[in-house]
Structure formats: C-alpha cells, structure tokens
C-alpha cells in the first residue's frame, strides 16, 4: 500500500501485500498462555495486522527509567513467526500511576477549574513539559528497540489525541497559550485589534494578562475562544510531532500514523494534522440510536479519504458489534459488521481493523464487542469475523485503487469551532446539521463526494457545496470566487462567508465574503422559531418543485445580480427570496438562504448538478449504496452495499470478486443486507 501525503512527500509504504485486517491487540491484559491461542485464532480469522501495545506504558516502564521489554519481545516474536504484521504503538495515551503520583500538577484542569483525576486514561495536560519529556523517553526506548524489526510495518503514535482531554485550563496551559499568542500576534496591540478587545473594555497591555477562556460571568470573547481552540489543537500536534520525529529518526523506513476521529470529534484541526502523518488512519463508531447511521459512516470515510489527499487510508478501529459508551449499546445485527467494513473499503480504506482483538475480562471496556467475544469462537460474531477476513483476502487486487468524486463539500474545523461559540443568531445554527443535511441528500442520490478545505484547489471538482463555511478568510473567499469565475458551480447555504478568522463580521451586508459571487445582499437574519415552517414557492423553472417548505432560518435578502429561484410565501421573510442562482464569470453560484425540506433540497441539488454537468446515477433504490474505486490499470470496482430488506439487481458485466471472480455477464444480485464487488474491465 503506497501512500503519498497531500503535499507530495515521498511515498512511504506499509510493507503489507494485502488489505490489512485485524485490530488493537492488548496481550498485557492476559496471561502469557493465552497469547499462542490468540495468534492461532488470528491466523484462522485472516488477521494480518495488529496494533500492539497502545496502553502498555506501565508494563514497559514499571518504574521511572526502568524498562521491561521482555514480554513485548515474546509477543512480537509470536506474531512474527505467524506472519502477522505489527502496527507498533507508542503507549503514551495512558501514563503510569507512578508518573501522576510524582507529577500531580500534570493533571488536566477543565474550564470550570475541576482537576481531573487518575484512574482512567489521558490524564495529562497537553502543555506539560514533564509529560512531553516522559513520553519522549518511552518513545525513544521503544523505537530504538524495535527499529528495523521485520514485523513492524507501521508506527502508531499515541491513541486518539484529544479524545478525552483536548483543552486544558491549568497554569501551564495558560503560559503556553500566551507563548502561542505572542508568536502569532507579535505585539499585544495586534492581538487587541484582532480580538476586538475594545468591546467590553478588554484591552490588554501585556501578553501576561491573558488567561485561558475559562468559565467566566458571561460569554468570553469569541476570538479568544477561537484562538484557544487553535492553540489546543496545536499543543496536541506538537506532542505528536515530537514522538513522530523520534520514531522517524530511529526507524526512517517505516511509515508513521496516529488514529484520527474523522467526523466524530471536532477537537483538532485534522487538515493540519493530516500533513504530518505518512498514512492517514481513523477510528469510526456508529451512533447506534441514529436512523440510517451508515450514512454517517460514509461521511467519516469520505472525510478520511479527503484528509489522505485521495490516497488509500486505514480504518484503524471500529466495532464488531456493540460499543460500551452510548446510552443503549445496540448490538450489530447479522451482516451489519461486514456492510460497515466494506462501506469503509468502498470509500478508499485499504485496511479494516477493530477495537479490539479479544474482549477484555475486566476494566471499563469489558462490555465493548471485539473480534473474539467473551463467548468464544462458537459464536455468530466469530463466524462473521472469519468470513470478513476471507472476503478482504478476496478483494486484494482492489488495494491501491482510488475513489473518484466530482462533487466536494467544504469542511473546515475553524468554522465548526466558530459556530460552536455562544451568542449566535439562533441555536439552530449548527455546523454538522447543515453538512449532514446536504451530505445525506447527495448520498441518497448516489453522488460520491470529497471534502475539501476552503482554501484547497477546487479546480478538479464540477460542483462545490459549502453548507457551513461560517469562517471565510480573505484568501479562502478569493479561492471560491476564482473557482466560480473560471466556470465552477458553487452552492452555498446560509451562514457561510460571514466572519473572518477572528470571528469579526465581513461588513456591508451578509454574506460579506461572498456577496459578489452569490449576487445577493442580506440586510438582516430572520431566524425561525422552533417548529416554525414557511412555505416556499417556485419563482423559476430552474427548480422543479412547485411548492415546498423550509424551517430553521430565513433572511431579509435582496437580489444584487442573482435571480430568485424559490421565495418564502409566509413567515418573517414573506416575499423574500429563499433560494437564488447567479451567473458569475463563467460559472454559477447558488445560494440557499433557508433549510428546505428534503424533497426541495433534492430538487435544488439536482438543478445545481445539472448546471455543473454532474449526472447522479439513475435506478438506485433508496438504501442501496454504490461506490466506485478505480485501479491504475483502468479496472473499475463497483462496490454495492444493500442496506435494504430487498434484493437489488445490478446490471453489468465483469467479475464477482466476493465469489472467487466468477464472471458476470449481465446481472449481479446483491442480496438484501449483502455486499457485492463487481470488477469491470482491466486485467
Ligand atoms: C476509542 C479508543 C479505543 C477504545 C474505543 C472504544 O476508539 O481508541 O481504545 O476505547 O474507543 O469504542
């Protein structure tokens, strides 16, 4: 599996001639006699890669500076003999008890001043020099010992940075925040102006007066909050790069990753992080209670592929069945684990791994499913695990292929953070809500999307959708402007292009940064009440939905070059345009100034796709997911996942890869709840 970073750094390969299959392996939780059985069962299941040692710091360094690698040597030896490759983890996500006992001030502090205790994991302040030092020491020892080991094909730094503690408000963090600000703004006057500190008389005369945005009498300066989010993401990134650089220096040929939580957590700016890994990997867990939660899975997979610059990536963790941390930990039903796994694969994953290999007997996660359940191998789950291993082996030729997309959705963590700040025009303004609304309609239409950073080169996309781009730096707005001027089609939703990077409004009427491109000028926001609905009337033939409805949001919008496509018939914006279309340069810009009902949104998206020359596939029933991967030799792999209760018949010719490559001469049935992969052309 060759992976090139989005910046084009020299490719580093995971030395594995297969689709990766396996999971987190925590042998330190079990007596040694179990390890041989583990390895034998891994072979039976087709496991070829395990993530090893993620939480083993206390076993590897039982006392400060005293190391015990004997047990790990033996585990690595067993895996190596069995031909199982290793993704070796630095164990720094769980510091030993002795470390916290000796350094109690390293315990993280929350915004309300609560000091978090030991007994879980991630009990450390991301800005603590003592923690960073101790983490660097165990990382060096580990990397020195296993550098060049033929079984170690990937380094796994830490585990889910920022999962539990992403922002710390202790004194050490405040000092580091001040340094970060001094570096960014150079002078305190520049900071005052960027933060708008004249408001509420917050003017600072020295960086030493600045605090973390801790719990305060009322809303803290939003620019301060936004910078604290940036700083906190960077503090974690600095920890990561320090460990990575140690590992790279000692073991330069083996790629390095850290497991992201793409689409699940908003704690770190993954566009910045993705540049720093050799292989992008992510963890994904379904929200069990969400209807059609496989759509959220697809979003995470598409976002991860986008972070990887379109290159194959690894699903580092998901669950075989239930997790243990949701209100009701619903078990996956027969076939669901395979559908989930192959949906990630369809969207570019070249490896499918789980948390974890063997279900724990004790500890906080003992009710979390695993590849090998408490009930052992005479179980449906184990049979499905071994069947999945065989399926992935049969799909080997697909690895390295890429997922083409003509449509991109703008995704930006700064906008997400900005929208989470308080004192907004409406509580219904929600970054994910709009992204999900657009993503879902495109998913149901069978349109594969990439996600893009707002400053990315958009030239390769026919249609760019910006559902929640609240923050618009000048350069980003210019990039979107140039994209449309040069012939692209942009569809922006409300609350896009509103503020600059310091949460200061772009003046002159909303959306200030994109007004000229969209050809509209908004004088005032007119948010709707909870449950309030307005009627939409079609104003032009561009959208074939005569009537529809809208919720959440409306605007006092005037046309300034654009044409009205839909208008509000009632509500606070009665008579005002709700959806507009503007020809700008060689391209077209749509503006959706409300939250239309799904059918109306479909009609708007169809019209924008038509402008862009994007043709959604026809004949795809709702709930049938069809994604293409394309091989370097021209082979097209059609992955079809049937989430419905009815068989689906795919027309086409090729090879049925999950049936040993059996020729298909006109039709392939994808059974209810099943998955098929049709290889077309090539070879
Ligand atoms: C995360 C962690 C794992 C485990 C799982 C449980 O992904 O990385 O160690 O706790 O959650 O779902």
XYZ file of C-alpha atoms and ligand atoms in Angstrom:
695
model
C 0.000 0.000 0.000
C 1.673 3.208 -1.175
C 0.656 6.407 0.431
C 1.675 9.861 -0.560
C 0.953 12.795 1.684
C -1.275 15.546 0.279
C 1.865 17.659 -0.052
C 3.513 15.009 -2.133
C 6.185 13.981 0.358
C 7.993 10.836 -0.763
C 5.707 7.864 -0.506
C 6.240 5.565 2.458
C 4.828 2.116 2.097
C 3.216 -0.142 4.610
C 5.028 -3.331 3.852
C 1.913 -5.476 3.557
C 0.879 -7.185 0.371
C -2.812 -7.413 1.243
C -5.772 -5.481 2.515
C -4.953 -5.018 6.179
C -7.213 -6.872 8.597
C -7.016 -7.018 12.361
C -7.384 -4.862 15.419
C -5.952 -3.491 18.638
C -4.129 -6.278 20.421
C -3.716 -5.844 24.167
C -1.913 -9.022 25.276
C -0.818 -7.395 28.538
C -4.379 -7.877 29.770
C -3.993 -11.659 29.562
C -1.689 -14.346 30.962
C 1.024 -15.472 28.544
C -0.624 -18.863 27.983
C -3.400 -17.077 26.090
C -1.048 -15.479 23.561
C -0.426 -18.601 21.491
C -4.133 -19.182 21.194
C -4.553 -15.546 20.185
C -2.068 -15.899 17.371
C -3.547 -19.204 16.159
C -7.036 -17.694 16.101
C -5.767 -14.578 14.348
C -4.492 -16.805 11.587
C -7.805 -18.604 11.417
C -9.587 -15.255 11.034
C -7.220 -13.988 8.347
C -5.732 -11.297 10.572
C -2.560 -9.848 9.069
C -2.023 -6.633 11.080
C -2.448 -5.806 14.770
C -1.989 -2.549 16.666
C 0.146 -3.516 19.600
C 0.955 -2.001 22.957
C -1.318 1.057 22.820
C -1.841 1.233 26.588
C 1.196 -0.648 27.825
C 3.403 2.119 29.258
C 3.029 0.873 32.843
C 4.184 -2.607 31.748
C 7.042 -1.302 29.627
C 8.347 1.168 32.209
C 7.172 -0.216 35.552
C 9.281 2.285 37.478
C 10.735 5.585 36.272
C 13.595 4.860 33.891
C 13.366 1.060 34.399
C 12.277 -0.736 31.264
C 10.883 -4.223 30.710
C 10.638 -5.217 27.072
C 10.919 -8.975 27.618
C 7.204 -9.653 27.407
C 6.824 -7.459 24.315
C 9.759 -9.237 22.649
C 7.919 -12.519 23.182
C 4.601 -11.237 21.799
C 6.307 -9.690 18.792
C 8.197 -12.930 18.237
C 4.987 -14.976 18.240
C 3.256 -12.618 15.825
C 6.268 -12.506 13.536
C 6.547 -16.291 13.395
C 2.896 -16.431 12.397
C 3.422 -13.863 9.627
C 1.248 -11.265 11.334
C 2.477 -7.721 10.857
C 2.586 -5.136 13.597
C 1.425 -1.562 13.905
C 3.512 -0.760 16.967
C 2.116 1.895 19.262
C 3.839 4.373 21.487
C 1.957 3.855 24.756
C 1.686 7.495 25.701
C -2.106 7.838 25.860
C -2.059 6.270 29.312
C 0.705 7.449 31.630
C 1.631 5.131 34.528
C 0.362 5.758 38.053
C 3.919 6.487 39.244
C 4.153 9.343 36.771
C 0.991 11.075 38.035
C 1.919 10.396 41.657
C 5.262 12.129 41.122
C 3.757 14.911 38.970
C 0.279 15.660 40.310
C 0.319 19.118 38.718
C 0.201 17.442 35.284
C -3.442 16.508 35.853
C -5.642 18.382 33.385
C -7.974 21.168 34.504
C -11.368 21.847 32.922
C -12.815 25.276 32.058
C -14.615 25.403 35.414
C -11.418 24.667 37.338
C -12.030 20.985 38.088
C -8.823 18.979 38.299
C -9.268 15.611 36.581
C -8.095 12.572 38.452
C -6.114 9.426 37.683
C -7.734 6.025 37.101
C -8.890 6.421 33.514
C -6.572 7.360 30.636
C -5.266 10.556 29.000
C -4.676 12.113 32.436
C -2.181 14.708 31.347
C -2.028 18.350 30.362
C -1.084 18.644 26.678
C 1.230 21.561 27.515
C 3.062 19.844 30.361
C 6.827 19.713 29.745
C 7.120 16.832 32.263
C 4.599 14.740 30.353
C 6.216 15.540 26.996
C 9.614 14.557 28.393
C 8.397 11.263 29.840
C 6.515 10.452 26.623
C 9.618 11.202 24.566
C 11.703 8.892 26.766
C 9.466 5.810 26.472
C 9.056 6.524 22.745
C 12.832 6.595 22.241
C 13.352 3.363 24.177
C 10.629 1.595 22.218
C 11.721 2.853 18.810
C 15.372 2.052 19.493
C 14.492 -1.499 20.456
C 12.171 -2.324 17.564
C 13.557 -0.172 14.729
C 14.192 -2.377 11.738
C 12.188 -5.306 13.119
C 10.779 -7.032 10.031
C 7.330 -7.483 11.588
C 6.878 -3.810 12.425
C 5.370 -2.204 9.329
C 3.727 0.842 10.853
C 4.206 3.099 13.880
C 1.062 4.124 15.721
C 1.758 7.260 17.736
C -0.319 7.611 20.901
C -4.073 6.991 20.605
C -6.828 9.384 19.543
C -5.177 12.656 20.525
C -7.646 14.877 22.316
C -10.311 12.206 22.662
C -10.881 12.819 26.363
C -8.777 15.901 27.118
C -8.495 18.287 24.230
C -8.315 21.580 26.120
C -6.631 22.126 29.443
C -7.008 25.276 31.547
C -4.198 24.743 34.074
C -1.465 27.292 34.764
C 0.972 25.506 32.464
C -1.551 25.700 29.640
C -2.084 29.401 30.238
C 1.676 30.011 29.953
C 1.842 28.010 26.738
C -1.213 29.816 25.368
C 0.486 33.175 25.972
C 3.586 31.975 24.121
C 1.447 30.777 21.251
C -0.333 34.146 21.094
C 2.932 36.093 21.237
C 4.190 34.038 18.325
C 1.008 34.619 16.340
C 0.454 38.308 17.017
C 3.958 39.574 17.892
C 2.519 42.626 19.697
C -0.311 42.871 22.144
C -1.798 45.750 20.129
C -2.148 43.472 17.138
C -3.893 40.964 19.380
C -6.225 43.632 20.766
C -7.212 44.634 17.296
C -7.650 41.041 16.065
C -9.724 40.101 19.111
C -11.767 43.297 19.066
C -10.811 43.683 22.719
C -12.125 47.250 22.794
C -15.503 45.557 23.265
C -16.356 45.257 26.988
C -13.105 47.077 27.711
C -10.909 44.005 27.463
C -7.805 45.779 26.164
C -4.607 44.019 27.235
C -1.342 45.781 27.830
C 0.765 42.646 28.081
C 0.502 39.019 26.990
C 0.958 38.133 30.674
C -2.537 39.442 31.411
C -4.215 36.940 29.118
C -5.950 33.904 30.595
C -7.424 30.762 29.087
C -11.116 31.257 28.238
C -12.216 29.576 31.451
C -15.691 29.741 32.940
C -16.491 33.461 33.264
C -19.508 35.526 34.322
C -20.844 35.502 30.770
C -19.633 34.783 27.237
C -15.879 35.046 26.826
C -14.513 36.957 23.825
C -15.205 34.630 20.858
C -11.886 35.473 19.164
C -10.092 34.403 22.356
C -12.085 31.163 22.392
C -11.312 30.517 18.747
C -7.599 31.062 19.288
C -7.703 28.782 22.322
C -9.188 26.031 20.145
C -6.386 26.570 17.607
C -3.759 26.649 20.321
C -5.113 23.470 21.937
C -5.079 21.585 18.625
C -1.503 22.769 18.055
C -0.424 21.756 21.581
C -1.517 18.184 20.875
C 0.044 18.307 17.422
C 3.349 19.305 18.986
C 3.218 16.252 21.224
C 2.521 14.097 18.193
C 5.303 15.523 16.029
C 7.808 15.161 18.863
C 7.098 11.425 19.165
C 6.927 11.025 15.397
C 10.286 12.684 14.883
C 11.897 10.400 17.461
C 10.473 7.340 15.728
C 11.385 8.582 12.257
C 14.950 9.313 13.234
C 15.380 5.791 14.618
C 13.300 3.868 12.061
C 13.200 6.004 8.902
C 11.738 3.438 6.508
C 8.616 2.578 8.440
C 5.604 4.875 7.991
C 4.015 6.658 10.905
C 0.359 7.232 11.680
C -1.864 8.329 14.515
C -5.507 7.374 14.653
C -7.827 10.299 13.894
C -11.514 10.507 14.787
C -12.633 11.976 11.485
C -16.237 13.048 11.541
C -16.654 12.047 15.181
C -14.676 14.556 17.160
C -14.040 18.202 16.436
C -11.174 18.645 18.874
C -8.321 19.021 16.465
C -7.937 20.578 13.037
C -7.296 17.440 11.032
C -6.348 19.328 7.861
C -3.253 20.495 9.764
C -2.665 17.059 11.246
C -3.067 15.130 8.002
C 0.043 16.791 6.567
C 2.077 15.318 9.391
C 1.319 11.601 9.002
C 2.644 9.146 6.440
C -0.559 7.131 6.388
C -3.929 8.581 7.324
C -5.884 6.346 9.675
C -9.114 6.917 11.510
C -11.468 5.355 14.038
C -15.185 5.247 13.471
C -18.063 4.195 15.686
C -21.706 4.222 14.665
C -24.195 6.236 16.650
C -26.380 3.263 17.477
C -29.560 5.267 18.027
C -29.311 7.273 14.801
C -31.553 6.132 11.967
C -29.562 5.208 8.853
C -26.330 5.561 10.788
C -24.471 4.018 7.856
C -24.735 7.447 6.164
C -22.696 8.995 8.984
C -20.222 6.157 8.473
C -19.880 7.063 4.793
C -19.324 10.701 5.713
C -16.495 9.760 8.047
C -14.934 7.553 5.373
C -15.194 10.265 2.698
C -13.704 12.813 5.075
C -10.845 10.463 5.929
C -10.084 9.808 2.261
C -10.095 13.552 1.677
C -7.663 14.068 4.558
C -5.468 11.480 2.862
C -5.459 13.569 -0.308
C -7.470 10.881 -2.099
C -4.981 8.143 -1.335
C -5.939 4.885 0.390
C -6.205 5.018 4.167
C -6.686 2.689 7.116
C -9.755 2.192 9.232
C -7.806 1.781 12.452
C -10.757 0.993 14.709
C -14.422 0.247 14.536
C -16.554 -2.260 16.397
C -17.603 -5.759 15.508
C -20.860 -5.183 17.366
C -21.876 -3.003 20.349
C -19.719 -0.358 21.974
C -19.854 0.311 25.720
C -20.182 4.081 25.896
C -23.508 5.018 24.368
C -26.751 5.203 26.362
C -28.000 1.957 24.806
C -25.258 -0.139 23.303
C -27.142 -1.754 20.482
C -25.546 -4.888 19.032
C -24.968 -5.085 15.294
C -27.306 -7.496 13.553
C -26.106 -10.293 11.232
C -24.296 -8.883 8.224
C -24.023 -5.375 9.621
C -20.354 -5.622 10.571
C -19.479 -6.714 7.027
C -21.591 -3.956 5.489
C -19.916 -1.382 7.736
C -16.449 -2.697 6.977
C -16.982 -2.881 3.242
C -18.530 0.595 3.168
C -15.244 1.955 4.532
C -13.405 -0.173 1.987
C -15.654 1.145 -0.817
C -14.680 4.693 0.111
C -10.961 4.050 -0.040
C -9.907 2.125 3.077
C -7.144 -0.361 2.329
C -7.325 -1.809 5.812
C -10.122 -2.729 8.206
C -9.248 -3.007 11.874
C -11.244 -3.163 15.069
C -11.083 -2.182 18.653
C -10.182 -4.813 19.810
C -8.935 -8.324 19.153
C -10.073 -10.144 22.325
C -12.855 -8.782 24.535
C -11.460 -7.633 27.886
C -12.482 -9.512 31.010
C -12.083 -6.543 33.285
C -11.884 -2.796 33.165
C -14.039 -0.053 31.745
C -14.436 -1.588 28.295
C -15.319 -5.181 29.132
C -18.767 -4.863 27.531
C -17.323 -3.497 24.286
C -17.525 -6.016 21.459
C -14.338 -7.477 19.992
C -13.252 -9.811 17.204
C -13.087 -12.638 19.712
C -16.087 -12.268 22.043
C -16.411 -13.413 25.682
C -18.487 -16.352 24.416
C -15.548 -17.618 22.326
C -15.379 -18.987 18.818
C -18.669 -20.887 18.700
C -20.485 -17.665 18.003
C -22.129 -15.858 15.118
C -19.746 -12.973 15.676
C -16.634 -15.114 15.323
C -18.011 -16.742 12.192
C -18.678 -13.298 10.711
C -15.175 -12.159 11.697
C -13.556 -15.076 9.882
C -15.855 -14.609 6.877
C -14.857 -10.951 6.661
C -11.189 -11.939 6.756
C -11.811 -14.226 3.772
C -13.743 -11.519 1.909
C -10.955 -8.985 2.360
C -8.445 -11.537 1.103
C -10.612 -11.984 -2.000
C -10.577 -8.221 -2.558
C -6.804 -7.971 -2.514
C -6.475 -6.649 -6.075
C -8.564 -3.576 -5.179
C -5.978 -2.156 -2.805
C -4.274 0.989 -4.049
C -7.244 1.977 -6.201
C -8.793 5.381 -5.725
C -12.323 6.765 -5.355
C -13.218 9.405 -7.941
C -15.522 12.293 -6.942
C -16.850 15.209 -8.980
C -18.515 16.963 -6.062
C -16.839 18.427 -2.997
C -18.255 19.654 0.291
C -16.317 22.354 2.112
C -15.360 21.238 5.630
C -13.425 23.427 7.995
C -12.738 22.891 11.697
C -12.361 26.631 12.260
C -15.908 27.162 11.022
C -17.066 24.349 13.230
C -15.386 25.884 16.271
C -16.642 29.340 15.327
C -20.212 28.095 15.067
C -19.970 26.428 18.475
C -19.222 29.741 20.194
C -22.111 31.272 22.108
C -24.322 34.258 21.322
C -25.330 33.314 17.808
C -28.464 34.455 15.964
C -30.100 31.062 16.569
C -29.397 27.823 18.405
C -30.365 26.099 15.164
C -27.110 27.216 13.552
C -25.141 24.008 13.737
C -22.115 23.136 11.615
C -22.814 19.403 11.405
C -26.564 19.751 10.986
C -26.201 21.521 7.612
C -23.281 19.386 6.453
C -25.270 16.262 7.301
C -28.394 17.603 5.586
C -26.549 18.131 2.288
C -24.378 15.031 2.598
C -27.406 12.833 3.206
C -29.292 14.058 0.131
C -26.198 13.570 -2.048
C -25.623 10.111 -0.514
C -29.200 9.086 -1.285
C -28.772 10.372 -4.841
C -25.719 8.109 -5.191
C -23.279 11.014 -5.595
C -19.845 10.359 -4.092
C -18.296 13.439 -2.527
C -14.908 14.516 -1.321
C -14.477 17.007 1.481
C -12.220 19.994 0.919
C -10.557 22.659 2.980
C -11.922 26.078 1.987
C -8.502 27.136 0.739
C -7.965 23.983 -1.347
C -7.507 23.878 -5.088
C -11.072 23.274 -6.295
C -10.256 23.011 -9.985
C -10.873 19.259 -10.129
C -14.499 19.492 -8.972
C -17.576 20.212 -11.047
C -19.689 21.200 -8.051
C -18.613 22.600 -4.690
C -21.128 22.719 -1.840
C -20.493 24.958 1.178
C -23.150 24.176 3.787
C -21.411 25.592 6.882
C -18.443 27.730 5.911
C -19.045 30.354 8.603
C -15.415 31.499 8.750
C -14.128 32.905 5.475
C -10.568 34.122 5.429
C -9.986 36.532 2.574
C -7.829 34.035 0.695
C -10.477 31.317 1.000
C -13.219 33.577 -0.313
C -10.907 34.505 -3.179
C -10.355 30.851 -3.976
C -14.123 30.224 -4.174
C -14.558 33.396 -6.239
C -11.879 32.294 -8.703
C -13.401 28.812 -8.871
C -16.801 30.177 -9.925
C -15.361 32.846 -12.187
C -13.442 30.157 -14.040
C -16.538 28.066 -14.654
C -17.205 26.134 -11.448
C -20.582 25.694 -9.802
C -20.863 26.700 -6.167
C -23.803 26.045 -3.889
C -23.606 27.911 -0.581
C -26.003 27.548 2.299
C -26.821 30.240 4.839
C -24.314 31.327 7.480
C -21.433 30.860 5.050
C -18.868 33.597 4.466
C -19.986 35.613 7.498
C -16.833 36.321 9.541
C -13.057 36.479 9.195
C -10.620 34.250 11.087
C -11.168 36.290 14.272
C -14.949 35.926 14.231
C -15.298 39.559 13.089
C -18.134 40.208 10.626
C -17.405 40.937 6.957
C -19.312 44.223 6.639
C -21.676 45.655 4.044
C -24.426 43.030 4.187
C -24.209 39.269 4.595
C -22.545 37.071 3.477
C -19.841 39.682 3.258
C -17.082 37.497 1.902
C -19.151 36.027 -0.932
C -21.802 38.651 -1.687
C -20.476 39.441 -5.170
C -20.144 35.778 -6.134
C -23.651 34.941 -4.934
C -25.197 38.150 -6.252
C -27.218 38.799 -3.107
C -27.172 41.161 -0.151
C -28.675 40.199 3.181
C -29.707 43.033 5.462
C -30.838 41.008 8.426
C -31.077 37.444 9.648
C -34.641 36.280 10.314
C -34.267 33.015 12.248
C -37.425 30.946 12.574
C -38.945 29.744 15.798
C -38.680 26.160 16.947
C -41.054 24.120 14.796
C -41.954 27.103 12.590
C -42.268 26.294 8.917
C -42.517 28.563 5.908
C -43.982 27.756 2.517
C -41.695 28.013 -0.474
C -42.975 28.969 -3.910
C -41.073 28.349 -7.121
C -40.061 31.520 -8.884
C -38.248 29.990 -11.821
C -38.221 26.742 -13.719
C -34.682 26.061 -12.506
C -36.060 24.061 -9.612
C -38.936 21.779 -10.461
C -40.529 21.839 -7.033
C -43.636 23.942 -7.236
C -44.089 24.109 -3.510
C -42.042 23.056 -0.580
C -41.359 24.133 2.929
C -38.487 25.419 4.993
C -37.554 25.520 8.662
C -34.894 26.972 10.976
C -33.798 30.035 9.076
C -34.774 32.868 6.744
C -33.161 36.132 5.698
C -34.089 39.606 4.584
C -32.374 39.036 1.261
C -32.181 41.409 -1.706
C -31.096 40.342 -5.159
C -27.972 42.012 -6.455
C -27.459 40.241 -9.745
C -28.844 36.833 -8.814
C -32.271 35.524 -9.842
C -34.766 34.236 -7.292
C -35.485 30.536 -7.660
C -37.707 29.994 -4.607
C -39.409 32.557 -2.387
C -40.884 32.438 1.101
C -44.658 32.793 0.866
C -45.115 33.407 4.569
C -43.198 33.812 7.790
C -40.857 36.678 8.681
C -39.290 36.715 5.205
C -42.598 36.557 3.280
C -41.991 37.672 -0.281
C -38.197 37.470 0.043
C -36.046 35.096 -1.993
C -35.131 31.871 -0.219
C -33.017 30.301 -2.953
C -31.122 32.187 -5.646
C -28.946 31.496 -8.664
C -26.285 33.806 -10.033
C -24.151 33.657 -13.130
C -20.710 34.896 -12.148
C -17.922 34.937 -14.721
C -18.012 31.582 -16.464
C -19.684 29.830 -13.545
C -22.817 29.649 -11.450
C -23.370 30.326 -7.770
C -26.437 29.096 -5.885
C -27.445 30.472 -2.516
C -29.826 28.636 -0.215
C -30.908 31.090 2.477
C -33.032 28.631 4.446
C -33.292 24.949 5.406
C -35.555 23.435 2.728
C -37.409 20.176 3.275
C -35.580 17.106 1.883
C -37.589 16.899 -1.340
C -36.988 20.565 -2.121
C -33.318 20.215 -1.275
C -33.167 17.284 -3.702
C -34.647 19.475 -6.427
C -32.153 22.269 -5.695
C -29.239 19.837 -5.741
C -30.472 18.267 -8.980
C -30.566 21.712 -10.591
C -27.100 22.613 -9.300
C -25.777 19.237 -10.520
C -27.299 19.960 -13.937
C -25.528 23.342 -14.033
C -22.300 21.613 -13.079
C -22.632 18.732 -15.536
C -22.819 16.166 -12.729
C -25.100 13.249 -13.514
C -26.271 11.345 -10.459
C -26.709 7.622 -11.193
C -30.201 6.550 -12.099
C -32.119 3.494 -10.933
C -30.559 3.284 -7.487
C -33.189 2.453 -4.854
C -33.029 4.379 -1.575
C -30.753 2.467 0.770
C -28.569 0.898 -1.893
C -25.061 2.333 -1.715
C -22.927 2.137 -4.842
C -19.395 3.488 -4.905
C -16.630 3.094 -7.453
C -12.944 2.541 -6.896
C -10.675 2.832 -9.914
C -7.470 0.882 -10.323
C -4.334 2.206 -12.015
C -4.892 -0.321 -14.833
C -8.359 1.074 -15.567
C -10.352 -1.569 -13.715
C -13.465 -0.132 -12.142
C -14.578 -1.766 -8.902
C -18.269 -1.263 -8.262
C -18.918 -1.810 -4.566
C -22.632 -2.199 -3.927
C -23.917 -2.335 -0.362
C -27.543 -3.211 0.072
C -28.872 -1.648 3.275
C -32.463 -2.582 2.381
C -34.558 -5.677 3.000
C -34.999 -6.384 -0.721
C -32.542 -7.905 -3.180
C -31.071 -5.455 -5.677
C -30.076 -6.453 -9.174
C -27.035 -4.667 -10.565
C -26.721 -4.607 -14.343
C -23.227 -5.007 -15.671
C -20.537 -7.383 -16.789
C -17.323 -8.234 -15.071
C -16.057 -10.410 -12.245
C -17.826 -11.027 -8.940
C -14.850 -10.679 -6.594
C -16.592 -11.990 -3.498
C -17.476 -15.170 -5.411
C -13.912 -16.002 -6.440
C -14.014 -13.795 -9.547
C -16.944 -15.643 -11.170
C -17.806 -13.990 -14.500
C -20.934 -11.840 -14.536
C -22.400 -11.466 -17.992
C -25.336 -9.140 -17.454
C -26.670 -9.041 -13.902
C -25.412 -9.479 -10.370
C -27.840 -9.848 -7.482
C -26.883 -8.027 -4.314
C -28.948 -9.776 -1.660
C -30.888 -7.861 0.980
C -28.356 -6.767 3.588
C -25.461 -8.020 1.467
C -22.469 -6.600 -0.393
C -21.061 -7.409 -3.823
C -17.980 -6.120 -5.607
C -18.024 -6.191 -9.389
C -14.700 -5.710 -11.162
C -15.298 -4.185 -14.572
C -12.666 -4.029 -17.328
C -8.942 -4.015 -16.719
C -6.791 -7.151 -16.323
C -11.623 4.559 21.038
C -10.290 4.142 21.600
C -10.222 2.698 21.957
C -11.497 2.242 22.629
C -12.658 2.553 21.719
C -13.988 2.065 22.269
O -11.708 4.435 19.705
O -9.235 4.446 20.737
O -9.116 2.498 22.799
O -11.645 2.914 23.827
O -12.745 3.928 21.567
O -15.028 2.302 21.370
